[in-house]
Every structure is written in C-alpha cells, then in structure tokens.
CSV table of C-alpha atoms in Angstrom, one decimal:
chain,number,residue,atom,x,y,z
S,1,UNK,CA,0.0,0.0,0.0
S,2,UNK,CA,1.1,3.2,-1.0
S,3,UNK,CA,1.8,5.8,1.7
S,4,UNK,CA,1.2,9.8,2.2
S,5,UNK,CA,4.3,12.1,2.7
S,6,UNK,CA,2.4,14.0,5.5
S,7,UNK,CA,2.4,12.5,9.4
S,8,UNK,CA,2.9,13.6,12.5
S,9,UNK,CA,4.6,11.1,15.4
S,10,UNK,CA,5.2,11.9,19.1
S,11,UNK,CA,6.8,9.8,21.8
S,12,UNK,CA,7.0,11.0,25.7
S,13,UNK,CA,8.6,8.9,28.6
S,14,UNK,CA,9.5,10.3,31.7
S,15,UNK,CA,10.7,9.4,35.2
S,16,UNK,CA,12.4,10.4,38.1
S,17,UNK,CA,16.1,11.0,36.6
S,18,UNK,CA,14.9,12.2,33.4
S,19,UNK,CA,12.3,13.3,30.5
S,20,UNK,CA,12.5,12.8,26.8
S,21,UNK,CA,10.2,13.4,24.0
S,22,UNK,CA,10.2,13.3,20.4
S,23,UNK,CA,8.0,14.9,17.8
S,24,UNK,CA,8.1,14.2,13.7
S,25,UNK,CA,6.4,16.0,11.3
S,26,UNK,CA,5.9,15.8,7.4
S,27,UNK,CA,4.8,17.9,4.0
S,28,UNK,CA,5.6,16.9,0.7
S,29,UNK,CA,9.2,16.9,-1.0
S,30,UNK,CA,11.1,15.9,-4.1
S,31,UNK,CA,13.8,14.1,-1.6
S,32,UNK,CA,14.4,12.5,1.6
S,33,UNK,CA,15.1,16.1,3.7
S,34,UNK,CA,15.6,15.7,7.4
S,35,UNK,CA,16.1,18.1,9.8
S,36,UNK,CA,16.6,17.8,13.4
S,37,UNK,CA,16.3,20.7,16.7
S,38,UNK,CA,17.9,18.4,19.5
S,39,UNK,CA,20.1,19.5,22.9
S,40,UNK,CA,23.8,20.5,22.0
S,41,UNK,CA,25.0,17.4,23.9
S,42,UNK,CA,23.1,14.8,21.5
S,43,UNK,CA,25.0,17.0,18.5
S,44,UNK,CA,27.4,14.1,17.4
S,45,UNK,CA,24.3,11.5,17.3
S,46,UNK,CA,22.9,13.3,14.4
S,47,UNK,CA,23.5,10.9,11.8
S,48,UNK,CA,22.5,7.8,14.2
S,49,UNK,CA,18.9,9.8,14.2
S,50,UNK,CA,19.2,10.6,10.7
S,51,UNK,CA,19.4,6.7,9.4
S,52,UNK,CA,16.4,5.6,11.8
S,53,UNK,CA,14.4,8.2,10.5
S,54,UNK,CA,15.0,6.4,6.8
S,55,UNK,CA,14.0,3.2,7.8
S,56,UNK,CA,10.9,4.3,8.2
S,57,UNK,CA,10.3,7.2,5.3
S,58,UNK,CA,11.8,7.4,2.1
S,59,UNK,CA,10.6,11.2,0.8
S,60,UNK,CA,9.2,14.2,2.5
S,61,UNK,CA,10.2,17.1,4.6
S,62,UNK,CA,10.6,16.0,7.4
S,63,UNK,CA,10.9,17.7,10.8
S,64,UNK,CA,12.0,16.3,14.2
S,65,UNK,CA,11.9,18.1,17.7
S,66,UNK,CA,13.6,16.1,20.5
S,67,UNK,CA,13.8,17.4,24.1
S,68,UNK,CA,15.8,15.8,26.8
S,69,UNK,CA,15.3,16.7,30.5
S,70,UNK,CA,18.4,15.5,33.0
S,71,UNK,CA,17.5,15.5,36.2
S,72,UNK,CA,19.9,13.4,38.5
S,73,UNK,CA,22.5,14.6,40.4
S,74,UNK,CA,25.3,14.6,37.2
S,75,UNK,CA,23.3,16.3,35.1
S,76,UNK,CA,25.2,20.0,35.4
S,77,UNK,CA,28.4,20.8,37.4
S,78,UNK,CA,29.4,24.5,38.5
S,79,UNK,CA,33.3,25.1,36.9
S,80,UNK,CA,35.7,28.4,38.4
S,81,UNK,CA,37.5,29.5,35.7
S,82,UNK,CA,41.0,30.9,37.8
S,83,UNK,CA,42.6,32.2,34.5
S,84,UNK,CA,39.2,34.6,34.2
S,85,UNK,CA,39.1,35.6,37.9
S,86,UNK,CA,43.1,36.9,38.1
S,87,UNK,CA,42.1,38.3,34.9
S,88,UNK,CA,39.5,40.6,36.7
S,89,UNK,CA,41.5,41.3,40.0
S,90,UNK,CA,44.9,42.4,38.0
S,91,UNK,CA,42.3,45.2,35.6
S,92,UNK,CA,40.5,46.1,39.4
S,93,UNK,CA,44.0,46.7,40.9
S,94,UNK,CA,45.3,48.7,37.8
S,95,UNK,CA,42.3,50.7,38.0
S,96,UNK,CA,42.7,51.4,42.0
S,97,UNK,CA,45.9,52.4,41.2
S,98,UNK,CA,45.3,54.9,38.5
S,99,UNK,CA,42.5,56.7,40.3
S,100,UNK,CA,43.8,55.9,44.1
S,101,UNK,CA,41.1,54.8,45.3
S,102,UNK,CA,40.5,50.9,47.2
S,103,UNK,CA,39.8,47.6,45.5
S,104,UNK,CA,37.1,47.1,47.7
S,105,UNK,CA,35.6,43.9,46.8
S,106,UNK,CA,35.2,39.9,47.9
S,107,UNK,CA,34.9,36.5,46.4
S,108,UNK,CA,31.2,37.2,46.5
S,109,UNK,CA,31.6,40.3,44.3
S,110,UNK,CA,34.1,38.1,41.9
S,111,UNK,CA,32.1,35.3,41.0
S,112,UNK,CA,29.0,37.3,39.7
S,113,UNK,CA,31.2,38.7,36.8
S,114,UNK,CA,30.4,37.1,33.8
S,115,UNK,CA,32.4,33.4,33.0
S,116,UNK,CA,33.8,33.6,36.6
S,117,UNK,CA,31.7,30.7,37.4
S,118,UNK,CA,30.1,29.1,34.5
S,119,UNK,CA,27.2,26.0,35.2
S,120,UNK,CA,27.9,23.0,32.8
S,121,UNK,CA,25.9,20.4,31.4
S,122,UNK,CA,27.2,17.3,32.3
S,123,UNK,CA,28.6,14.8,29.1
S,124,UNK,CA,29.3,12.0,30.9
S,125,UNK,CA,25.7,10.6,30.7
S,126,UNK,CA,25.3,11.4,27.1
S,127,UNK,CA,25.8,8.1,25.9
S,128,UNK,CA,23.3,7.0,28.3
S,129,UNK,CA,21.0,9.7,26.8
S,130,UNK,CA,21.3,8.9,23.4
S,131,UNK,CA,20.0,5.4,23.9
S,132,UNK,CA,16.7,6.4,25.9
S,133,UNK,CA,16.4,8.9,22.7
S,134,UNK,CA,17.1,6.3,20.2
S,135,UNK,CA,14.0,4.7,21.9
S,136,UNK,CA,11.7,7.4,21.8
S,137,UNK,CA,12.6,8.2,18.2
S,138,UNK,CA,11.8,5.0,17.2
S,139,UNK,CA,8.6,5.1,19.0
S,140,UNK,CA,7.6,8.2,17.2
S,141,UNK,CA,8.4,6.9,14.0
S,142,UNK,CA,5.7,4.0,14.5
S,143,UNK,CA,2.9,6.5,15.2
S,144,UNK,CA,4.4,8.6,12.3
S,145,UNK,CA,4.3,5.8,10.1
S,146,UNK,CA,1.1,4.7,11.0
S,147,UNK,CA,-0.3,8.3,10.2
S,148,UNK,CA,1.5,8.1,6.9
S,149,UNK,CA,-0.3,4.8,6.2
S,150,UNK,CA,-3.8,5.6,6.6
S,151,UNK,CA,-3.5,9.1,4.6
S,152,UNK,CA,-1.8,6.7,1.7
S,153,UNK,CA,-5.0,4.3,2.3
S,154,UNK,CA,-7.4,7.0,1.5
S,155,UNK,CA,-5.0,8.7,-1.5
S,156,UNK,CA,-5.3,5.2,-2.8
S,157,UNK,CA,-9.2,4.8,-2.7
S,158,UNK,CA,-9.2,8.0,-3.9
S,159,UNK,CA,-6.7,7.7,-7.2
S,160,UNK,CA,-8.8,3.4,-7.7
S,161,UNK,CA,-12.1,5.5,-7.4
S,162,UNK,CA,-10.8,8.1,-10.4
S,163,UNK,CA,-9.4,5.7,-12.6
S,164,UNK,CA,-12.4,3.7,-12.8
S,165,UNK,CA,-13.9,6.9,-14.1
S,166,UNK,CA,-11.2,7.9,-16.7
S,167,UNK,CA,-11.7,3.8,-17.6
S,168,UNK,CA,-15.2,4.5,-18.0
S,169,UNK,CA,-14.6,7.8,-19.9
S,170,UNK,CA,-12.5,5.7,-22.6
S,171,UNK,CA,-15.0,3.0,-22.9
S,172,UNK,CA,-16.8,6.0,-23.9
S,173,UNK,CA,-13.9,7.5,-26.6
S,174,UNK,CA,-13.8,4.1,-27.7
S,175,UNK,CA,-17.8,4.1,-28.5
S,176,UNK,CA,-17.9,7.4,-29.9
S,177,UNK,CA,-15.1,7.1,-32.5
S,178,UNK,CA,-16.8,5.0,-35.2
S,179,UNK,CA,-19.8,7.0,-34.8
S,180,UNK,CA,-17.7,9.9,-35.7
S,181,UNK,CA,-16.9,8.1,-39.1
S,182,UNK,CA,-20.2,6.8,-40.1
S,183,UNK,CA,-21.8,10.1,-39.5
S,184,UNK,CA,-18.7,12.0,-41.4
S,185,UNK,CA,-19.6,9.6,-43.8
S,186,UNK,CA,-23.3,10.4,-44.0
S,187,UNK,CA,-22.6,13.5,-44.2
S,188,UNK,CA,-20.3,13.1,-46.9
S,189,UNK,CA,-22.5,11.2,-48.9
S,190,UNK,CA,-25.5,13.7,-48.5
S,191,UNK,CA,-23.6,16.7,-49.5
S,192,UNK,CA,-22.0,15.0,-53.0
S,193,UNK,CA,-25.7,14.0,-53.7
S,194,UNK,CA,-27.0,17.4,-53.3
S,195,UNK,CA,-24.0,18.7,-55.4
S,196,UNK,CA,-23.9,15.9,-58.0
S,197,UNK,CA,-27.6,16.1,-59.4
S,198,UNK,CA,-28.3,13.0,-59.7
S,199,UNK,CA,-24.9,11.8,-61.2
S,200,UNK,CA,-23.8,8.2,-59.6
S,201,UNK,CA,-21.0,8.8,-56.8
S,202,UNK,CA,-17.7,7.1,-57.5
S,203,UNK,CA,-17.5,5.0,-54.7
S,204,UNK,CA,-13.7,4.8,-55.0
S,205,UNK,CA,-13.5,8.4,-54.6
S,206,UNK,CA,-15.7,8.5,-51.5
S,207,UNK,CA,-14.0,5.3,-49.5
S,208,UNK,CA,-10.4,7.2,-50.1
S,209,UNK,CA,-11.6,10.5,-48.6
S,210,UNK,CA,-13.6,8.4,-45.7
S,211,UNK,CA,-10.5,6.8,-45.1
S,212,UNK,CA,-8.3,9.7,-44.9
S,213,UNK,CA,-10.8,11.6,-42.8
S,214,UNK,CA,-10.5,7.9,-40.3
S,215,UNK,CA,-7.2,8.3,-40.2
S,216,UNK,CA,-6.8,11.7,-38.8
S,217,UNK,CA,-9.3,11.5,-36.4
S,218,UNK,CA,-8.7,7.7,-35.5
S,219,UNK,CA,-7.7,7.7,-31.5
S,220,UNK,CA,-7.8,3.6,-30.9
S,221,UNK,CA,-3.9,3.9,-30.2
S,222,UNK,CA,-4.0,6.5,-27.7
S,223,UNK,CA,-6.9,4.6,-25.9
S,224,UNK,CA,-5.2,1.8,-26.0
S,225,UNK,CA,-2.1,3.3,-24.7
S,226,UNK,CA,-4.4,5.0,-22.1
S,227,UNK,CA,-5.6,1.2,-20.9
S,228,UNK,CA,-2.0,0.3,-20.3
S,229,UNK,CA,-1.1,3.1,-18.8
S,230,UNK,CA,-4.3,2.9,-16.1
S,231,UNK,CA,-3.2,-0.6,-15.7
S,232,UNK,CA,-0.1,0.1,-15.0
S,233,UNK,CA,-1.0,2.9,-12.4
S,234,UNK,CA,-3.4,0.3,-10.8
S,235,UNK,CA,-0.3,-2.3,-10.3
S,236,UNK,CA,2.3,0.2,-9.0
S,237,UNK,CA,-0.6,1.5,-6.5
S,238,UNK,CA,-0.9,-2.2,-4.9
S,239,UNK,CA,2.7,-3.0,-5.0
S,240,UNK,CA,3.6,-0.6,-2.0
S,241,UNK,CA,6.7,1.4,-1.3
S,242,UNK,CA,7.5,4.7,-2.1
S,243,UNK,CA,5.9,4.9,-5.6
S,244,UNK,CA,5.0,8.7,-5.8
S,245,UNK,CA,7.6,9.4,-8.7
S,246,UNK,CA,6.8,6.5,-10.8
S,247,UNK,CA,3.2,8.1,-10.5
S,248,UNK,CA,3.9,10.9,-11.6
S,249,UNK,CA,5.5,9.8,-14.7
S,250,UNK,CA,2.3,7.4,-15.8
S,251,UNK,CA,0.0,10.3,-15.1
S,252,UNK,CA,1.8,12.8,-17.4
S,253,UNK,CA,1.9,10.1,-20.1
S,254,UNK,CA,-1.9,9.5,-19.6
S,255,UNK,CA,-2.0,13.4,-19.2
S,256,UNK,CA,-0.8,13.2,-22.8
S,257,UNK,CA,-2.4,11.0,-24.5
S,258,UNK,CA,-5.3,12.4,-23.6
S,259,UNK,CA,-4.3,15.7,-24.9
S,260,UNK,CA,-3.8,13.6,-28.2
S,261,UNK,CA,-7.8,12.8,-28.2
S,262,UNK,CA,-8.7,16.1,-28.0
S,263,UNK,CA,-6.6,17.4,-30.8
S,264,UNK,CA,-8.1,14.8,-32.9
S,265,UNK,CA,-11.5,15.7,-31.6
S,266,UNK,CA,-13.6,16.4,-34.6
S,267,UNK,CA,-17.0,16.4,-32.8
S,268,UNK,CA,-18.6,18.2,-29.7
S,269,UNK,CA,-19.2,15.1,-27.9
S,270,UNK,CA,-15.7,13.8,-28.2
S,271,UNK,CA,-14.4,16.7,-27.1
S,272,UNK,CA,-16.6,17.3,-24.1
S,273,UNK,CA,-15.3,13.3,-23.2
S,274,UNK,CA,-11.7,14.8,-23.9
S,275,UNK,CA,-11.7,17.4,-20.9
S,276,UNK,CA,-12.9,15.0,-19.0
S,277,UNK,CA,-10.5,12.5,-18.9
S,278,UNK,CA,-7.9,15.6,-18.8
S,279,UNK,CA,-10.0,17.1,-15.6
S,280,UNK,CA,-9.6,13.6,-14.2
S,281,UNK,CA,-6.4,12.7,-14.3
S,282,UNK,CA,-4.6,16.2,-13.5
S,283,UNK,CA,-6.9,15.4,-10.2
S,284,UNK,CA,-5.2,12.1,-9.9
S,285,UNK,CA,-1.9,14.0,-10.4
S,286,UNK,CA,-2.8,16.9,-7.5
S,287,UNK,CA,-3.1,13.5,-5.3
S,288,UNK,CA,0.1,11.6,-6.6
S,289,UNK,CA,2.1,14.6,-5.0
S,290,UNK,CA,1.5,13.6,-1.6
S,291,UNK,CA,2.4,10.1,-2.1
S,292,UNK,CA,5.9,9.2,-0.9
C-alpha cells in the first residue's frame, strides 16, 4: 500500500532522573530532507537519528523536535574559571591604582562577573541519553508511520475511485469514434448527392476521402495506450513502497495521450469526453504529490 508524505509522530517517557520526547512532522518533498532541533550534547548523534528516520520514510520534509530533561544529580556541574578571575583582580588593581582609590571587593563580588563561574551540562551521561532517545525516536516513528499509512490508504481509494472513471470515460472515446466516421460519412454522402444532381457517386473516390478523414481522427492507439497506462497505475498503486515518482511519470503520459484525443477531436461530444478525462487525471496527479 502506498503511503502519504504527511504525518505527525510523538513519543514522551519520563521518570524520576529524566524526560525525553520526540515529535516528527511531514509535508511533501522531491527528496528525503531531514532536519533535526535536539540538545547540543546529543550533536554528534545526528546521523544515528538521521538513518532511523530512513527506515521508516523514504521522501518528505521531514521535521524532528527532541527534548531531553536530566534531572539526576550529574546532570550539570558548577566550573571556576582561575585564568578569568586573576584576569578581573589584576584590571581592578590597575584601575585602584590609576585613580587611588580601594579595590574594595570579595569573592562574593568576583564570581557574579560574567564566566567567573560558569554551570555546565554534564557529558558523561550522554551516551546513556542517546539510547533512551534512540528509543523514543523510534517510538515516534511507528505512530508517524502509522499516520503516513492511513492518509496513503485514502490517496489510494481516492486515485482506484478516479481511474475507474477515466476507464469509464474511454470505454466512452472508444464508443464514440466509429460514430464519428459513419456520421462524417453520411454527411459526406449527403452533400455529394445534393452537389452531383443525380450523377452516380464514385464510390472509389468517396471510401479514399472516408478513409483519410478515419485516419486523422482515429484515436484507438492512444486509448489503448491510455488502458495500459491505467493498468499500470493500478499495479504500482498495490505493489507498496515509495511509488510517488513513478506516478507521476504514468500520469503525465496518460495526461498526454489524452491531450492527443482532443486534438483529434472532430466532434462536440468527443471533445466534451476529452476534458474530462484531462479534468480527471490532472486530479489524480494533485493527489500523486503527496504520495511518498
């Protein structure tokens, strides 16, 4: 079964050390784009994330939002940067010099300036980390999938329900065609007789014009073409797995083949059929863009 390049997935676990989530979201693309707002600390796991994502989508936008709460005890660790602090006490004492007046200030006073004392996130637990997120990743993925199948269920209903109308509306091409022909020639034959007087028609002469009048407004090859080419939609649609471009291509040949019938359209009923099948299948096309 064919899926839809649109879902949405979330995944939440928490407990007392810690909270994670994940969130994935999808619109339509050309290609496989991922992108991927996660902590700092989870940085160098990109491409891990990256290659479960593709197990589970092949095309689309795609959009993932992890979060990851530490809460035990190693989660952050308060660092004094010496080399910052001296840094501040020798420009304090130059400047207590130059105006004469005293450095009046404590450790209290010297940790609030800035990078004095900096609070860092702990990296010794971001192995651990990555493996709970891996988890819930792969969680979110499921329900993101899942979403991603049952839009592709209806797409598919949708595109079956419309090609048993564009079958219908060649069945009706197909019917129509001869008619064309054996009213041309009727027509034919009326006007001669008016014009001739009563002279016998060479029927020679009228065959070869019916003929070459058949042959430039004869469409059986492109509904036969059209036929394959509905068949062939029909099989890639139950085959399953991305599919979307392969769609695309069939309905553009379908697209023209049917712009083929209505250039050869020599009748108001024909070309009524004509737009149709054009309205139909550019409609099929506008849903073919949102299959992966």
């Amino acid at each position: 079964m064919v899926k839809s390049m649109t879902g949405f997935g979330r995944y939440e676990a928490a407990c007392r050390d810690y909270k994670v989530s994940v969130e994935i979201k999808s619109v339509n693309h050309r290609y496989c784009d991922i992108n991927i707002k996660q902590p700092k600390k989870f940085l160098a796991f990109e491409n891990d994330i990256r290659n479960i994502v593709k197990q589970y989508a092949a095309r689309g936008k795609i959009d993932i939002f992890i979060s990851y709460d530490d809460y035990s005890d190693s989660a952050f660790a308060v660092r004094y940067n010496p080399a910052v602090a001296k840094g501040y006490m020798e420009a304090i004492k130059e400047a207590s010099e130059e105006f004469g007046i005293e450095p009046c200030i404590t450790s209290a006073m010297l940790v609030r300036f800035p990078d004095v004392i900096t609070l860092e996130e702990g990296g010794s637990d971001a192995g651990n980390g990555f493996g709970r997120i891996q988890e819930a990743v792969h969680k979110a993925c499921v329900q993101f999938m899942e979403t991603r199948t049952r839009e592709g269920k209806d797409l598919y209903n949708d595109i079956k329900a419309k090609l048993a109308g564009i079958t219908g509306l060649t069945k009706q091409v197909e019917e129509r065609s001869p008619q064309i022909i054996a009213g041309y020639r009727q027509k034919l034959t009326d006007k001669i007789l008016e014009a001739a007087n009563g002279i016998k028609i060479d029927e020679g002469v009228l065959a070869t014009e019916i003929i070459v009048f058949a042959d430039k407004v004869c469409v059986d090859e492109e509904t036969v073409r059209l036929r394959s080419h509905i068949a062939n939609m029909e099989a890639t649609l139950s085959c399953g797995g991305p599919a979307g471009r392969k769609l695309d291509f069939i309905a553009q040949e379908m697209n023209r083949e049917a712009n083929t019938i209505l250039s050869k359209a020599n009748d108001a009923m024909l070309s009524r059929i004509a737009i149709e099948l054009k309205t139909e299948i550019e409609k099929i096309r506008e849903q073919i863009q949102n299959i992966e």
